[in-house]
Short mmCIF file of C-alpha atoms in Angstrom, two decimals:
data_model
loop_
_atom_site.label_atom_id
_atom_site.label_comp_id
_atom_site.label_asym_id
_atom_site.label_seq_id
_atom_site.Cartn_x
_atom_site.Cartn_y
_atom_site.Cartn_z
CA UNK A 247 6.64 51.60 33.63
CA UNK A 248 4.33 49.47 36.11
CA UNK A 249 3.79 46.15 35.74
CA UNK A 250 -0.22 45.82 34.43
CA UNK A 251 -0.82 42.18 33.68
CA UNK A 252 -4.06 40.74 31.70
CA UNK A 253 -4.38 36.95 30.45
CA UNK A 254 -4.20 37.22 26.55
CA UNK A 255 -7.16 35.15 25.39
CA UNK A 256 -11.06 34.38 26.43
CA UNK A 257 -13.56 32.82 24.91
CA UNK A 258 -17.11 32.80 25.72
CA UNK A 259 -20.32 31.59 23.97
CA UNK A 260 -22.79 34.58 23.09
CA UNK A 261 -24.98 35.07 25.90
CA UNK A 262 -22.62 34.22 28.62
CA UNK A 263 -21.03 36.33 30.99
CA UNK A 264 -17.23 37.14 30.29
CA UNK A 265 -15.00 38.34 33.19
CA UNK A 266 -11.50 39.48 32.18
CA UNK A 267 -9.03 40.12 34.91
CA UNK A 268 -6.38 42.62 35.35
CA UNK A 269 -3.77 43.21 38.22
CA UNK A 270 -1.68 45.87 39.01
CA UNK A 271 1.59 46.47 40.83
CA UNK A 272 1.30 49.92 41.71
CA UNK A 273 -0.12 50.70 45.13
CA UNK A 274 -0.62 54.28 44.80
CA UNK A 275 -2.72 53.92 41.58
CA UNK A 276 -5.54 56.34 41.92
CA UNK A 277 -7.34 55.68 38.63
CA UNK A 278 -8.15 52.67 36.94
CA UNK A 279 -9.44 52.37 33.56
CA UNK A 280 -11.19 49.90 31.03
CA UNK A 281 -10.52 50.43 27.33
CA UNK A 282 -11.91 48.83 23.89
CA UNK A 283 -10.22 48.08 21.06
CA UNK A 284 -11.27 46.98 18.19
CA UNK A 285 -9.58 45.74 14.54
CA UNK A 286 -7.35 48.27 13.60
CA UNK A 287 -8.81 51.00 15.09
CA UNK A 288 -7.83 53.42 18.42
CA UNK A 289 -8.98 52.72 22.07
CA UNK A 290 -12.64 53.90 23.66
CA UNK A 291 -12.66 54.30 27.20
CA UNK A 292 -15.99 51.67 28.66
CA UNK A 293 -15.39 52.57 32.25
CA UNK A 294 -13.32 53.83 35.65
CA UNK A 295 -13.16 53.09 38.74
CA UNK A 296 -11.41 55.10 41.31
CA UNK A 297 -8.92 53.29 43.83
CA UNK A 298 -10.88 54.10 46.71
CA UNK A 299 -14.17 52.42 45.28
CA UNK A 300 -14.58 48.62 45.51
CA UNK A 301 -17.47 48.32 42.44
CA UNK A 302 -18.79 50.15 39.76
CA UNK A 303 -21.72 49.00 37.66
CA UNK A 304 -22.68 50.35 34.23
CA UNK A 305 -25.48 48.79 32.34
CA UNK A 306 -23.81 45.36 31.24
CA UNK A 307 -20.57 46.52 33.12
CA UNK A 308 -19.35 45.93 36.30
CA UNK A 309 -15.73 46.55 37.83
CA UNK A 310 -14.84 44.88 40.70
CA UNK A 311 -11.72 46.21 42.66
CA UNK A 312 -9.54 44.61 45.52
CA UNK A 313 -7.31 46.91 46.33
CA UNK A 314 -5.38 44.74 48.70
CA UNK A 315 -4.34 42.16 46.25
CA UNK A 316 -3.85 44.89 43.58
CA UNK A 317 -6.53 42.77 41.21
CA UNK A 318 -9.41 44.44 38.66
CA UNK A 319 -11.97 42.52 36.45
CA UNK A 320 -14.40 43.66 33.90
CA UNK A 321 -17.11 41.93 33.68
CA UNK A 322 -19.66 42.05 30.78
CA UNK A 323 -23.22 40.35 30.92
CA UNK A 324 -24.90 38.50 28.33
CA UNK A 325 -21.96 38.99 26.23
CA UNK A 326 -22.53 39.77 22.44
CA UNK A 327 -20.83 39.41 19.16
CA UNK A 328 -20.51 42.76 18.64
CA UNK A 329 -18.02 42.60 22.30
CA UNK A 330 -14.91 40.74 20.39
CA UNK A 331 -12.32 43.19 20.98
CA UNK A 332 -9.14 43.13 22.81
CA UNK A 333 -9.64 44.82 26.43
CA UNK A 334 -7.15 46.64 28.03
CA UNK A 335 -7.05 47.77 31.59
CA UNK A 336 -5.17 50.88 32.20
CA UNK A 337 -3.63 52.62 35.55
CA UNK A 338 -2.58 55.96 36.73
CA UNK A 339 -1.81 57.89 39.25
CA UNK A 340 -2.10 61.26 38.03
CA UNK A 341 -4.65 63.26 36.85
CA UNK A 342 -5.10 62.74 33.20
CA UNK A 343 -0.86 62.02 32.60
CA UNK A 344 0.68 58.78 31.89
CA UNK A 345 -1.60 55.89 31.61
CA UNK A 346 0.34 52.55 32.04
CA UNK A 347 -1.83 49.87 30.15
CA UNK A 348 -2.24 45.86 30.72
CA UNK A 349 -1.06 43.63 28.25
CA UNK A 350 -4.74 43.05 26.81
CA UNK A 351 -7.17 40.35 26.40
CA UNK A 352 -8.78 39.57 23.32
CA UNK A 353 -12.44 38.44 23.75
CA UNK A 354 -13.86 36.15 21.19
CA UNK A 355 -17.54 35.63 21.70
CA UNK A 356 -18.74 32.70 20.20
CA UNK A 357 -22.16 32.51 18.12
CA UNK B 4 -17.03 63.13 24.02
CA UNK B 5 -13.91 64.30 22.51
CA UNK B 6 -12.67 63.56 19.24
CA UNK B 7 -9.29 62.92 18.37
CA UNK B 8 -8.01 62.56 14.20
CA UNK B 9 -4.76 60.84 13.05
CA UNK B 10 -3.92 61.34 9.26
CA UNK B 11 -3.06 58.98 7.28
CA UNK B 12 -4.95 56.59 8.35
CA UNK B 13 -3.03 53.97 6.86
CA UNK B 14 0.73 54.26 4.92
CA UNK B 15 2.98 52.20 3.07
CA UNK B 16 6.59 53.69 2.42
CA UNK B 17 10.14 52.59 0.42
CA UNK B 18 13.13 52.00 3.05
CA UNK B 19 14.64 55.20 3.60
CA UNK B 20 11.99 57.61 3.62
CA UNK B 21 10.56 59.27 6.23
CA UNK B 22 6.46 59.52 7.25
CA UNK B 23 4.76 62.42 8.60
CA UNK B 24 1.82 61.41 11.53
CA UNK B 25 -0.44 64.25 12.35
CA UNK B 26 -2.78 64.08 15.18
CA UNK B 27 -5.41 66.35 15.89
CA UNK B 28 -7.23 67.49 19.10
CA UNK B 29 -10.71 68.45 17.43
CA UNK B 30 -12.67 69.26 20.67
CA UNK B 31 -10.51 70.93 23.17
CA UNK B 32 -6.68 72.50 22.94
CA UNK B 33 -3.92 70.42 24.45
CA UNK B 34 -0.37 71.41 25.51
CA UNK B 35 -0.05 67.68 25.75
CA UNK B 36 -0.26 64.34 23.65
CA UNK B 37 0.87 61.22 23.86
CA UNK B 38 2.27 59.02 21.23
CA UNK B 39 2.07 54.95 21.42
CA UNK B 40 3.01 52.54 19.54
CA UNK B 41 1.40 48.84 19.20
CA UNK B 42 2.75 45.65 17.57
CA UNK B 43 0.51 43.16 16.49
CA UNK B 44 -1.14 41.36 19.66
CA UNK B 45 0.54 43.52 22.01
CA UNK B 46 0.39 46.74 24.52
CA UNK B 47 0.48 50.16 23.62
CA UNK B 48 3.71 51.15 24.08
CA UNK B 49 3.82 54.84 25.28
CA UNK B 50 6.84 56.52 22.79
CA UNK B 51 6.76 60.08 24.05
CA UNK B 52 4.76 62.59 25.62
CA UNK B 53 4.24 65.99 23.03
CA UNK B 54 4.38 69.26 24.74
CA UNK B 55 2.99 72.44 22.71
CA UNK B 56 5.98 74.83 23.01
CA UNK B 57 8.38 73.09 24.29
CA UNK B 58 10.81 69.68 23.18
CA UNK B 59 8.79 65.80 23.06
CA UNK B 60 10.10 63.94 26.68
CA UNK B 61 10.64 60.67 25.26
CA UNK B 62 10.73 57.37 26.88
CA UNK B 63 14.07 55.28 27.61
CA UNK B 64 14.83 53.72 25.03
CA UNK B 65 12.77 55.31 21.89
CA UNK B 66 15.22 57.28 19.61
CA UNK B 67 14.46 60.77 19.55
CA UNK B 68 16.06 61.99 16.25
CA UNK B 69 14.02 58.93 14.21
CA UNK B 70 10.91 59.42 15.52
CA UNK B 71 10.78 63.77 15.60
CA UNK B 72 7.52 64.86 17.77
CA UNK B 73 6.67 68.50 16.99
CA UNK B 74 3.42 70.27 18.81
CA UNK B 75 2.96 72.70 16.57
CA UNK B 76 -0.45 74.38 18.41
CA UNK B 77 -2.48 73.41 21.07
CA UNK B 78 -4.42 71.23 18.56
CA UNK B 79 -1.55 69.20 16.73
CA UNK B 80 1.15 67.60 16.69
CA UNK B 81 3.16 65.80 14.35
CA UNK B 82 4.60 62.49 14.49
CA UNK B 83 7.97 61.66 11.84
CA UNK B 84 9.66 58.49 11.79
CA UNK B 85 12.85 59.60 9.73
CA UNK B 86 14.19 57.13 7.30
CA UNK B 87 12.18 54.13 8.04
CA UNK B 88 12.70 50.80 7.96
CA UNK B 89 10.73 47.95 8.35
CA UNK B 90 11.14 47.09 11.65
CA UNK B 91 9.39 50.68 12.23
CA UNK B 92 5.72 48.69 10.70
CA UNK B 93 3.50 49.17 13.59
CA UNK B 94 0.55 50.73 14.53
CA UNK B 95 1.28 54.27 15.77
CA UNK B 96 -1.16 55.91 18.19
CA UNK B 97 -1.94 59.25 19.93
CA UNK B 98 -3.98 60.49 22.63
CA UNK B 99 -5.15 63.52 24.57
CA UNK B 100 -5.89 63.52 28.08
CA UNK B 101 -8.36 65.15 29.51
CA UNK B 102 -7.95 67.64 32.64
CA UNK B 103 -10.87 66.73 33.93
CA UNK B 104 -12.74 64.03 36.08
CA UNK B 105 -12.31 61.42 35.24
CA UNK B 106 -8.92 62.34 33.72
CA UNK B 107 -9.28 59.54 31.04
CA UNK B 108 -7.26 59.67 27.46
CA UNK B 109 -9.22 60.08 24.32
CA UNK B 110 -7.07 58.33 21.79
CA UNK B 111 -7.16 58.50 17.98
CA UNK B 112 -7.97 56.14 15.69
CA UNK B 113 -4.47 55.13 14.82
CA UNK B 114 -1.60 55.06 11.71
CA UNK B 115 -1.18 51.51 9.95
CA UNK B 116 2.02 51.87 8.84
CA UNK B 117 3.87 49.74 6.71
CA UNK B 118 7.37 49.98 5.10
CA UNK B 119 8.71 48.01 2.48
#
């Protein structure tokens, strides 16, 4: 598969902003994807961003995209408990086939 | 949006035996799944794609007669690690994609299992 690569840890104090980066190998990525995870249980899409779009904002959410240095971040405002997860970032290039997914951050917000 | 079932949610088996995953498209029919698989603080590994009606395409390096894929309709298919051993304890996931925009993956909730 591609190379999707994700730091493994962040911590941030409830409240803060968190910004979790991703970046991507693959030039002719056409979809790019942020999942949730949480303890033991499946993924839940948050958010896409097409390849040809350089920011998406969503309530608390906003993607940024460079497509030139092949680099996505998530970034979630006033970040709450209820946020600890691990994040994955996710690329493709077809529609709705094979996903090839970041390594994943885990986000422990602080109280 | 969609909904996607695993059963069991959770397993513990002898060495030896072998486990039967089902996953379940509740909202739309799909001719294709996906199977993953997830160790602890890691990726999703992506096992195999299911195709309804025809044989699993698996990926390099995932053994096709331990773990059998079977799409038995357009709303399941069946995951069956064949006599399991422990290294097989993982967390095994499936997911549908969607044919439409925005083409994401609805996943389900995922199989703890465990063998002993």
């Amino acid at each position: 598969g591609e190379d999707v690569e994700q730091s493994l840890f962040l911590s941030v104090r409830e409240g803060d902003s968190s910004v979790i980066n991703c970046t991507y190998t693959d030039s002719s990525s056409t979809y790019l994807y942020w999942y949730k995870q949480e303890p033991g249980a499946g993924l839940q899409l948050l958010t896409y961003i097409f390849s040809n779009m350089d920011m998406k904002q969503d309530q608390r959410l906003t993607v940024l995209l460079n497509k030139k240095d092949k680099h996505l971040s998530l970034r979630i405002a006033d970040t709450q408990t209820g946020d600890s997860a691990i994040y994955f970032c996710a690329e493709s290039r077809d529609t709705g086939n094979q996903f090839y997914f970041g390594t994943g951050t885990s986000l422990t917000v602080i109280p | 949006g969609a909904v996607v079932s695993q059963h069991p949610s959770r397993v513990i088996c002898k060495s030896g035996t072998s486990v039967k995953i089902e996953c379940r498209s509740l909202d739309f029919q799909a001719t294709t799944m996906f199977w993953y698989r997830q160790f602890p603080k890691q990726s999703l590994m992506l096992m195999a794609t299911s195709n309804e009606g025809s044989k699993a395409t698996y990926e390099q390096g995932v053994e096709k007669d331990k773990f059998l894929i079977n799409h038995a309709s357009l709303t399941l298919s069946t995951l069956t690690v064949t006599s399991a051993h422990p290294e097989d304890s993982s967390f095994y996931i499936c997911s549908v994609p969607k044919r439409a925009f925005p083409y994401e993956q609805y996943f389900g909730p995922g199989t703890r299992l465990t063998v002993t």
